[in-house]
Amino acid sequence: MFANPFTDEELGNRLETVRAAMAERRLDMVLLSTPENIFYLTGLDHWGYFAPHLLVVPPEGEMVLITRQMERVSIERQVRNALFQGHADNETAADLAVRFLKDSLAAKDRSRAVLKVVVAEIEEQSDGAMRIGVETWSSGHSYGFGYALRESLSDVHWVDITGLVDELRLVKSPAEQALMRKAAAISDAAATAAIDAINDGVAERDVVAECHATMIRAGGEVPGFGPFIRPGPRLGEEHATWGNDTYRAGEPVFIELSGCVSRYHAPLGRLVHVGSIREEDARMAEVAGRAFDAVLGALRHGTRACDVYAAWQAVVDEAGLAHHRRHHCGYCVGIGFPPSWTGGNRVTGLRHDSDLEIREGMTFHILSWLMGTGKGDFFVSNAVLLGPGGAEVLTKTPLGPTVKE
């Protein structure tokens, strides 16, 4: 059984912060459907998120979690701060959500005296229409789900709150940082196992098996991604993993993986060379390392993401690679559910055009990616925490280049 990793105080502080954001936007209720955000507020960690979950967050009182009835045991054991409403499989979560919300709005299961006070306040602020926030860009919010809510509930002003809780999740508490460190240690163990297993003639599946086994034995849980481990001819296949072939001398092997502890991820990436490394790739490894260090130096509280990217690009340009541009040099990371460790279906990247403010307590997957430059290929990535003393690299696996003789 997964144990809820958070104290009541930690969960309470998160809920209080969400409610403060609700008050700023004059929201009378928030409906959350993103698995990462539901976990953030409740600690529910299971694979049941393939079916819709809806966390109802009122301005006061207990939250309510709506999903399939068969998830009752998991929710009752893991969730301490929300009531449970389950639907049978002959109906949808939207059916139950509509009934619940109608009952809540009409106060059939609450004191009518309280309702009159609430309605009076709402009517003064929004001409009688409840302001309900909903995550319209969420993996858990299908078109059908949203349509059912909107068509079945009248006198509701729907407000898109996509990103509201995601933004609050960017800065990690001390408890979250501790989980990130544990995940980083597992990332290192898994990467070491994979690197040790890679050799000429070794089957791709055998390498991944060693990586997975080590990750699990080290205390890791199922990560949101991967691991991505693939040979040289398939380096350009983004988000693809192992196949049925064997590794061969003279080819690089791409490794990108993350340990996972209580849904927190600390990714790293390495490029391993079997037998030998080309001179141009070795030179590119030096550039990638310098560019990575430039990002670490630029990560400071109060700076902007675009300035961090600019620090990376400046090193690349100085190396004679001004033609090489990337969509980002890293992204925020932490809570993640399959099929992603990026925190949902959005990527909060360190991009050239991003005004995201960097803050102490943020955690990142920093990538120095110099593949396809035409002058050599290399990349390296690590999990990084911005602490009071600056950027701290959480993953410790040697940067390389690593050549397996």
CSV table of C-alpha atoms in Angstrom, one decimal:
chain,number,residue,atom,x,y,z
A,1,MET,CA,0.0,0.0,0.0
A,2,PHE,CA,1.2,3.5,-0.8
A,3,ALA,CA,1.5,5.6,2.3
A,4,ASN,CA,0.5,9.3,2.1
A,5,PRO,CA,4.0,11.0,2.3
A,6,PHE,CA,2.6,14.3,3.7
A,7,THR,CA,1.8,15.5,7.1
A,8,ASP,CA,-1.6,17.1,7.9
A,9,GLU,CA,0.2,20.4,8.3
A,10,GLU,CA,1.8,20.2,4.9
A,11,LEU,CA,-1.5,19.3,3.2
A,12,GLY,CA,-3.3,22.1,5.2
A,13,ASN,CA,-0.8,24.7,4.1
A,14,ARG,CA,-1.2,23.7,0.4
A,15,LEU,CA,-5.0,23.9,0.7
A,16,GLU,CA,-4.8,27.3,2.4
A,17,THR,CA,-2.6,28.6,-0.4
A,18,VAL,CA,-5.1,27.3,-3.0
A,19,ARG,CA,-8.0,28.9,-1.2
A,20,ALA,CA,-6.1,32.2,-1.1
A,21,ALA,CA,-5.7,32.0,-4.9
A,22,MET,CA,-9.4,31.2,-5.2
A,23,ALA,CA,-10.3,34.3,-3.1
A,24,GLU,CA,-8.1,36.5,-5.3
A,25,ARG,CA,-10.0,35.3,-8.4
A,26,ARG,CA,-13.4,35.5,-6.6
A,27,LEU,CA,-14.1,31.8,-7.1
A,28,ASP,CA,-16.8,30.1,-5.2
A,29,MET,CA,-15.6,26.7,-5.9
A,30,VAL,CA,-12.7,24.9,-7.8
A,31,LEU,CA,-12.9,21.6,-9.7
A,32,LEU,CA,-9.5,19.9,-10.1
A,33,SER,CA,-9.0,17.1,-12.5
A,34,THR,CA,-5.2,17.0,-13.1
A,35,PRO,CA,-3.8,13.9,-11.3
A,36,GLU,CA,-0.7,15.8,-10.2
A,37,ASN,CA,-2.8,18.5,-8.6
A,38,ILE,CA,-5.2,16.1,-6.9
A,39,PHE,CA,-2.1,14.3,-5.5
A,40,TYR,CA,-0.6,17.6,-4.4
A,41,LEU,CA,-3.7,18.4,-2.3
A,42,THR,CA,-4.6,14.9,-1.1
A,43,GLY,CA,-1.7,12.5,-1.5
A,44,LEU,CA,-3.7,10.0,-3.5
A,45,ASP,CA,-1.1,7.9,-5.3
A,46,HIS,CA,-2.6,5.1,-7.5
A,47,TRP,CA,-3.0,4.1,-11.1
A,48,GLY,CA,-6.8,4.7,-11.0
A,49,TYR,CA,-6.2,8.1,-12.6
A,50,PHE,CA,-6.8,6.5,-16.0
A,51,ALA,CA,-10.5,7.2,-15.2
A,52,PRO,CA,-11.7,10.7,-14.4
A,53,HIS,CA,-11.2,12.1,-10.9
A,54,LEU,CA,-12.7,15.3,-9.8
A,55,LEU,CA,-11.6,17.1,-6.6
A,56,VAL,CA,-14.1,19.6,-5.5
A,57,VAL,CA,-12.5,22.4,-3.5
A,58,PRO,CA,-14.9,24.7,-1.6
A,59,PRO,CA,-13.8,28.0,0.0
A,60,GLU,CA,-14.2,26.3,3.4
A,61,GLY,CA,-15.0,22.9,4.8
A,62,GLU,CA,-13.9,19.5,3.5
A,63,MET,CA,-12.9,18.8,-0.1
A,64,VAL,CA,-14.8,16.0,-2.0
A,65,LEU,CA,-13.1,13.6,-4.3
A,66,ILE,CA,-15.4,12.1,-7.1
A,67,THR,CA,-14.3,9.0,-9.0
A,68,ARG,CA,-15.2,5.3,-9.5
A,69,GLN,CA,-16.8,3.5,-6.6
A,70,MET,CA,-14.2,0.7,-6.8
A,71,GLU,CA,-11.5,3.1,-5.7
A,72,ARG,CA,-13.0,3.5,-2.3
A,73,VAL,CA,-10.5,1.4,-0.3
A,74,SER,CA,-7.5,3.1,-1.8
A,75,ILE,CA,-8.9,6.6,-1.2
A,76,GLU,CA,-10.1,5.8,2.4
A,77,ARG,CA,-6.6,4.5,3.2
A,78,GLN,CA,-4.6,7.3,1.6
A,79,VAL,CA,-6.7,10.4,1.7
A,80,ARG,CA,-7.3,12.0,5.1
A,81,ASN,CA,-8.6,15.5,4.1
A,82,ALA,CA,-11.3,14.8,1.6
A,83,LEU,CA,-14.7,13.0,1.5
A,84,PHE,CA,-15.3,10.4,-1.1
A,85,GLN,CA,-18.1,10.1,-3.6
A,86,GLY,CA,-18.0,7.1,-5.9
A,87,HIS,CA,-20.0,6.2,-9.0
A,88,ALA,CA,-20.8,2.8,-10.4
A,89,ASP,CA,-19.6,1.8,-13.8
A,90,ASN,CA,-23.1,2.1,-15.3
A,91,GLU,CA,-22.6,5.9,-15.2
A,92,THR,CA,-19.8,8.4,-15.6
A,93,ALA,CA,-17.9,10.6,-13.2
A,94,ALA,CA,-19.7,13.5,-14.8
A,95,ASP,CA,-23.1,12.1,-14.0
A,96,LEU,CA,-22.2,11.9,-10.3
A,97,ALA,CA,-20.4,15.3,-10.4
A,98,VAL,CA,-23.5,17.0,-11.8
A,99,ARG,CA,-25.7,15.4,-9.1
A,100,PHE,CA,-23.3,16.4,-6.4
A,101,LEU,CA,-22.9,19.9,-7.6
A,102,LYS,CA,-26.6,20.4,-8.1
A,103,ASP,CA,-27.2,19.2,-4.5
A,104,SER,CA,-24.4,21.5,-3.2
A,105,LEU,CA,-25.7,24.5,-5.1
A,106,ALA,CA,-29.3,23.9,-3.9
A,107,ALA,CA,-28.1,23.0,-0.4
A,108,LYS,CA,-30.4,19.9,-0.2
A,109,ASP,CA,-27.9,18.2,1.9
A,110,ARG,CA,-26.9,21.3,3.9
A,111,SER,CA,-28.5,23.8,6.1
A,112,ARG,CA,-30.8,26.1,4.1
A,113,ALA,CA,-30.0,28.9,6.5
A,114,VAL,CA,-26.3,28.7,5.5
A,115,LEU,CA,-27.2,28.6,1.8
A,116,LYS,CA,-29.2,31.8,2.0
A,117,VAL,CA,-26.2,33.6,3.5
A,118,VAL,CA,-23.9,32.2,0.8
A,119,VAL,CA,-26.3,32.9,-2.1
A,120,ALA,CA,-26.7,36.5,-0.8
A,121,GLU,CA,-23.0,37.1,-0.9
A,122,ILE,CA,-22.7,35.5,-4.3
A,123,GLU,CA,-25.5,37.5,-5.8
A,124,GLU,CA,-23.9,40.7,-4.6
A,125,GLN,CA,-20.6,39.8,-6.4
A,126,SER,CA,-21.7,38.1,-9.6
A,127,ASP,CA,-25.4,38.7,-10.3
A,128,GLY,CA,-26.4,35.4,-8.9
A,129,ALA,CA,-24.1,33.2,-10.9
A,130,MET,CA,-21.7,30.9,-9.0
A,131,ARG,CA,-18.1,31.4,-10.2
A,132,ILE,CA,-16.6,27.9,-10.5
A,133,GLY,CA,-13.1,27.3,-11.6
A,134,VAL,CA,-12.2,24.3,-13.8
A,135,GLU,CA,-9.0,23.1,-15.4
A,136,THR,CA,-10.0,23.0,-19.1
A,137,TRP,CA,-6.5,21.9,-20.2
A,138,SER,CA,-6.2,18.8,-18.1
A,139,SER,CA,-5.6,15.1,-19.0
A,140,GLY,CA,-8.4,14.3,-16.7
A,141,HIS,CA,-10.9,16.7,-18.2
A,142,SER,CA,-12.3,15.3,-21.5
A,143,TYR,CA,-14.5,17.2,-23.8
A,144,GLY,CA,-17.4,15.0,-22.8
A,145,PHE,CA,-16.8,15.6,-19.1
A,146,GLY,CA,-16.7,19.4,-19.6
A,147,TYR,CA,-19.7,19.4,-21.8
A,148,ALA,CA,-21.8,17.5,-19.3
A,149,LEU,CA,-20.9,19.9,-16.5
A,150,ARG,CA,-21.6,23.0,-18.6
A,151,GLU,CA,-24.9,21.8,-20.1
A,152,SER,CA,-26.3,20.4,-16.9
A,153,LEU,CA,-25.6,23.3,-14.5
A,154,SER,CA,-27.3,26.6,-15.1
A,155,ASP,CA,-26.5,29.9,-13.4
A,156,VAL,CA,-22.8,29.0,-13.2
A,157,HIS,CA,-20.0,31.3,-14.5
A,158,TRP,CA,-17.2,28.9,-15.5
A,159,VAL,CA,-13.7,30.2,-15.1
A,160,ASP,CA,-10.6,28.5,-16.7
A,161,ILE,CA,-8.1,28.0,-13.9
A,162,THR,CA,-5.6,25.9,-15.8
A,163,GLY,CA,-2.2,26.4,-14.2
A,164,LEU,CA,-3.5,27.8,-10.9
A,165,VAL,CA,-2.3,24.8,-8.8
A,166,ASP,CA,0.5,24.0,-11.2
A,167,GLU,CA,2.0,27.4,-10.4
A,168,LEU,CA,1.8,26.8,-6.7
A,169,ARG,CA,3.6,23.4,-7.1
A,170,LEU,CA,6.7,25.0,-8.7
A,171,VAL,CA,8.3,25.9,-5.4
A,172,LYS,CA,9.0,22.8,-3.3
A,173,SER,CA,8.7,22.7,0.4
A,174,PRO,CA,11.4,21.1,2.6
A,175,ALA,CA,9.4,17.9,2.6
A,176,GLU,CA,9.2,17.9,-1.1
A,177,GLN,CA,12.9,18.6,-1.5
A,178,ALA,CA,13.7,15.6,0.7
A,179,LEU,CA,11.7,13.4,-1.7
A,180,MET,CA,13.5,14.9,-4.7
A,181,ARG,CA,16.8,14.0,-3.1
A,182,LYS,CA,15.7,10.4,-2.6
A,183,ALA,CA,14.5,10.2,-6.2
A,184,ALA,CA,17.9,11.6,-7.4
A,185,ALA,CA,19.7,8.8,-5.5
A,186,ILE,CA,17.6,6.2,-7.3
A,187,SER,CA,18.2,7.9,-10.6
A,188,ASP,CA,21.9,7.6,-10.0
A,189,ALA,CA,21.7,3.9,-9.1
A,190,ALA,CA,19.6,3.1,-12.1
A,191,ALA,CA,21.9,5.0,-14.5
A,192,THR,CA,24.9,3.3,-13.1
A,193,ALA,CA,23.3,-0.1,-13.6
A,194,ALA,CA,22.5,0.8,-17.2
A,195,ILE,CA,25.9,2.1,-18.0
A,196,ASP,CA,27.6,-0.9,-16.4
A,197,ALA,CA,25.5,-3.2,-18.5
A,198,ILE,CA,26.1,-1.5,-21.9
A,199,ASN,CA,28.7,-3.3,-24.0
A,200,ASP,CA,29.2,-4.4,-27.6
A,201,GLY,CA,26.7,-7.2,-28.4
A,202,VAL,CA,24.6,-6.8,-25.3
A,203,ALA,CA,20.8,-6.9,-25.9
A,204,GLU,CA,18.9,-3.6,-25.4
A,205,ARG,CA,16.4,-5.5,-23.3
A,206,ASP,CA,19.0,-6.9,-20.9
A,207,VAL,CA,20.3,-3.4,-20.2
A,208,VAL,CA,16.9,-2.1,-19.4
A,209,ALA,CA,16.1,-5.1,-17.2
A,210,GLU,CA,19.2,-4.3,-15.1
A,211,CYS,CA,18.2,-0.6,-15.0
A,212,HIS,CA,14.6,-1.4,-13.9
A,213,ALA,CA,15.6,-4.0,-11.3
A,214,THR,CA,18.1,-1.7,-9.7
A,215,MET,CA,15.6,1.2,-9.7
A,216,ILE,CA,13.0,-1.0,-7.9
A,217,ARG,CA,15.4,-2.5,-5.4
A,218,ALA,CA,16.7,0.9,-4.5
A,219,GLY,CA,13.3,1.9,-3.4
A,220,GLY,CA,11.9,3.5,-6.6
A,221,GLU,CA,8.4,3.4,-7.8
A,222,VAL,CA,7.0,3.4,-11.3
A,223,PRO,CA,8.2,6.6,-13.0
A,224,GLY,CA,6.1,8.8,-15.2
A,225,PHE,CA,8.4,8.1,-18.2
A,226,GLY,CA,10.8,5.5,-19.5
A,227,PRO,CA,13.5,4.8,-18.9
A,228,PHE,CA,14.5,6.0,-22.4
A,229,ILE,CA,17.5,3.9,-23.4
A,230,ARG,CA,18.2,3.6,-27.1
A,231,PRO,CA,21.1,3.1,-29.6
A,232,GLY,CA,22.8,5.6,-31.9
A,233,PRO,CA,20.6,5.0,-35.0
A,234,ARG,CA,17.5,5.9,-33.0
A,235,LEU,CA,18.9,9.0,-31.1
A,236,GLY,CA,16.4,11.3,-32.9
A,237,GLU,CA,13.4,9.4,-31.7
A,238,GLU,CA,12.1,11.6,-29.0
A,239,HIS,CA,10.3,9.8,-26.1
A,240,ALA,CA,11.1,6.3,-27.5
A,241,THR,CA,12.8,3.6,-25.5
A,242,TRP,CA,14.3,0.2,-25.9
A,243,GLY,CA,13.9,-2.2,-28.8
A,244,ASN,CA,14.9,-5.7,-29.8
A,245,ASP,CA,18.4,-5.0,-31.1
A,246,THR,CA,21.8,-5.2,-29.6
A,247,TYR,CA,24.3,-2.4,-28.8
A,248,ARG,CA,27.3,-2.2,-31.2
A,249,ALA,CA,30.9,-0.9,-30.9
A,250,GLY,CA,31.3,2.5,-32.4
A,251,GLU,CA,27.8,3.7,-31.6
A,252,PRO,CA,26.6,5.9,-28.8
A,253,VAL,CA,23.8,4.9,-26.4
A,254,PHE,CA,21.3,7.5,-25.2
A,255,ILE,CA,20.1,7.2,-21.6
A,256,GLU,CA,17.4,9.4,-20.0
A,257,LEU,CA,15.7,8.2,-16.9
A,258,SER,CA,14.3,9.2,-13.5
A,259,GLY,CA,13.9,7.6,-10.1
A,260,CYS,CA,10.5,8.2,-8.6
A,261,VAL,CA,9.7,8.4,-4.9
A,262,SER,CA,6.1,9.3,-3.8
A,263,ARG,CA,5.5,10.6,-7.4
A,264,TYR,CA,8.5,13.0,-7.2
A,265,HIS,CA,11.1,12.7,-10.1
A,266,ALA,CA,14.7,13.7,-10.5
A,267,PRO,CA,15.7,13.0,-14.1
A,268,LEU,CA,19.1,12.7,-15.6
A,269,GLY,CA,20.5,12.0,-19.0
A,270,ARG,CA,23.8,10.6,-20.3
A,271,LEU,CA,25.4,9.6,-23.6
A,272,VAL,CA,27.5,6.4,-23.4
A,273,HIS,CA,29.9,5.4,-26.2
A,274,VAL,CA,30.5,1.8,-27.0
A,275,GLY,CA,34.1,1.0,-27.9
A,276,SER,CA,35.3,4.5,-28.8
A,277,ILE,CA,34.2,8.1,-29.2
A,278,ARG,CA,34.8,10.4,-32.1
A,279,GLU,CA,37.1,13.4,-31.6
A,280,GLU,CA,34.3,15.9,-32.6
A,281,ASP,CA,32.0,14.3,-30.0
A,282,ALA,CA,34.6,14.5,-27.3
A,283,ARG,CA,35.0,18.2,-28.1
A,284,MET,CA,31.2,18.7,-28.0
A,285,ALA,CA,31.2,17.1,-24.6
A,286,GLU,CA,33.4,19.9,-23.3
A,287,VAL,CA,31.0,22.5,-24.8
A,288,ALA,CA,28.0,20.8,-23.3
A,289,GLY,CA,29.6,20.7,-19.9
A,290,ARG,CA,30.5,24.5,-20.0
A,291,ALA,CA,27.0,25.3,-21.2
A,292,PHE,CA,25.5,23.2,-18.4
A,293,ASP,CA,27.7,25.1,-15.8
A,294,ALA,CA,26.5,28.4,-17.3
A,295,VAL,CA,22.9,27.4,-16.6
A,296,LEU,CA,23.8,26.6,-13.0
A,297,GLY,CA,25.4,30.0,-12.6
A,298,ALA,CA,22.4,31.8,-14.1
A,299,LEU,CA,19.8,30.1,-11.9
A,300,ARG,CA,19.3,32.7,-9.2
A,301,HIS,CA,16.2,33.8,-7.3
A,302,GLY,CA,14.4,36.6,-9.2
A,303,THR,CA,15.9,36.0,-12.6
A,304,ARG,CA,13.8,35.1,-15.6
A,305,ALA,CA,13.7,31.8,-17.5
A,306,CYS,CA,14.7,33.6,-20.7
A,307,ASP,CA,17.9,34.9,-19.1
A,308,VAL,CA,18.8,31.4,-18.0
A,309,TYR,CA,18.4,30.1,-21.5
A,310,ALA,CA,20.4,33.0,-22.8
A,311,ALA,CA,23.3,32.0,-20.5
A,312,TRP,CA,23.2,28.5,-22.1
A,313,GLN,CA,23.0,29.8,-25.6
A,314,ALA,CA,25.9,32.3,-25.1
A,315,VAL,CA,28.3,29.4,-24.4
A,316,VAL,CA,27.0,27.5,-27.5
A,317,ASP,CA,27.4,30.6,-29.7
A,318,GLU,CA,30.9,31.2,-28.4
A,319,ALA,CA,31.8,27.6,-29.4
A,320,GLY,CA,30.9,28.4,-33.0
A,321,LEU,CA,27.4,26.9,-32.9
A,322,ALA,CA,25.3,30.0,-33.3
A,323,HIS,CA,23.1,28.1,-35.7
A,324,HIS,CA,22.1,25.6,-33.0
A,325,ARG,CA,18.9,26.5,-31.1
A,326,ARG,CA,16.8,24.6,-28.6
A,327,HIS,CA,13.2,25.0,-27.5
A,328,HIS,CA,14.5,25.0,-23.9
A,329,CYS,CA,17.6,24.2,-21.8
A,330,GLY,CA,15.5,22.5,-19.1
A,331,TYR,CA,12.1,22.5,-17.4
A,332,CYS,CA,10.5,22.4,-14.0
A,333,VAL,CA,10.0,19.0,-12.6
A,334,GLY,CA,8.6,17.3,-9.5
A,335,ILE,CA,5.3,15.5,-9.2
A,336,GLY,CA,4.5,13.3,-12.2
A,337,PHE,CA,2.1,10.5,-13.1
A,338,PRO,CA,2.4,8.3,-16.2
A,339,PRO,CA,2.8,9.0,-19.0
A,340,SER,CA,5.0,12.0,-18.0
A,341,TRP,CA,7.4,13.2,-15.4
A,342,THR,CA,7.0,16.8,-16.5
A,343,GLY,CA,4.1,17.4,-14.1
A,344,GLY,CA,1.1,17.0,-16.5
A,345,ASN,CA,0.5,17.7,-20.1
A,346,ARG,CA,2.3,21.0,-20.0
A,347,VAL,CA,6.1,21.6,-19.9
A,348,THR,CA,7.2,24.7,-17.9
A,349,GLY,CA,10.4,25.2,-19.9
A,350,LEU,CA,13.4,27.5,-19.5
A,351,ARG,CA,12.8,29.0,-23.0
A,352,HIS,CA,14.2,32.0,-24.8
A,353,ASP,CA,10.8,33.6,-24.7
A,354,SER,CA,9.7,32.8,-21.1
A,355,ASP,CA,9.2,35.4,-18.4
A,356,LEU,CA,8.9,32.8,-15.7
A,357,GLU,CA,10.4,34.1,-12.5
A,358,ILE,CA,13.0,31.7,-11.0
A,359,ARG,CA,12.4,31.2,-7.3
A,360,GLU,CA,14.3,29.5,-4.5
A,361,GLY,CA,12.9,26.0,-3.9
A,362,MET,CA,12.2,25.3,-7.6
A,363,THR,CA,13.5,22.0,-9.1
A,364,PHE,CA,14.5,21.5,-12.7
A,365,HIS,CA,15.6,19.0,-15.2
A,366,ILE,CA,18.5,20.9,-16.8
A,367,LEU,CA,19.6,19.7,-20.3
A,368,SER,CA,22.6,20.7,-22.2
A,369,TRP,CA,21.6,19.2,-25.6
A,370,LEU,CA,24.1,19.5,-28.4
A,371,MET,CA,22.9,16.8,-30.8
A,372,GLY,CA,22.6,17.3,-34.5
A,373,THR,CA,25.0,20.3,-34.5
A,374,GLY,CA,26.9,19.1,-37.6
A,375,LYS,CA,30.1,19.5,-35.6
A,376,GLY,CA,29.8,16.6,-33.1
A,377,ASP,CA,27.1,15.3,-30.8
A,378,PHE,CA,26.8,15.2,-27.0
A,379,PHE,CA,24.3,15.9,-24.3
A,380,VAL,CA,24.0,15.7,-20.6
A,381,SER,CA,21.2,16.5,-18.1
A,382,ASN,CA,20.6,16.5,-14.4
A,383,ALA,CA,18.1,17.2,-11.7
A,384,VAL,CA,18.8,20.6,-10.1
A,385,LEU,CA,17.4,22.3,-7.0
A,386,LEU,CA,17.7,26.1,-6.5
A,387,GLY,CA,18.5,26.4,-2.8
A,388,PRO,CA,19.6,29.3,-0.6
A,389,GLY,CA,23.2,28.8,-1.7
A,390,GLY,CA,22.5,28.6,-5.4
A,391,ALA,CA,21.9,25.8,-7.8
A,392,GLU,CA,22.6,22.3,-6.4
A,393,VAL,CA,22.9,19.3,-8.8
A,394,LEU,CA,21.0,16.5,-7.2
A,395,THR,CA,22.0,13.7,-9.5
A,396,LYS,CA,25.7,12.7,-9.1
A,397,THR,CA,26.4,10.3,-12.0
A,398,PRO,CA,29.6,11.4,-13.8
A,399,LEU,CA,28.9,13.6,-16.7
A,400,GLY,CA,31.2,11.7,-19.1
A,401,PRO,CA,32.0,11.3,-21.8
A,402,THR,CA,31.8,7.6,-20.8
A,403,VAL,CA,33.4,5.1,-23.2
A,404,LYS,CA,32.8,1.4,-22.6
A,405,GLU,CA,35.9,-0.5,-23.9
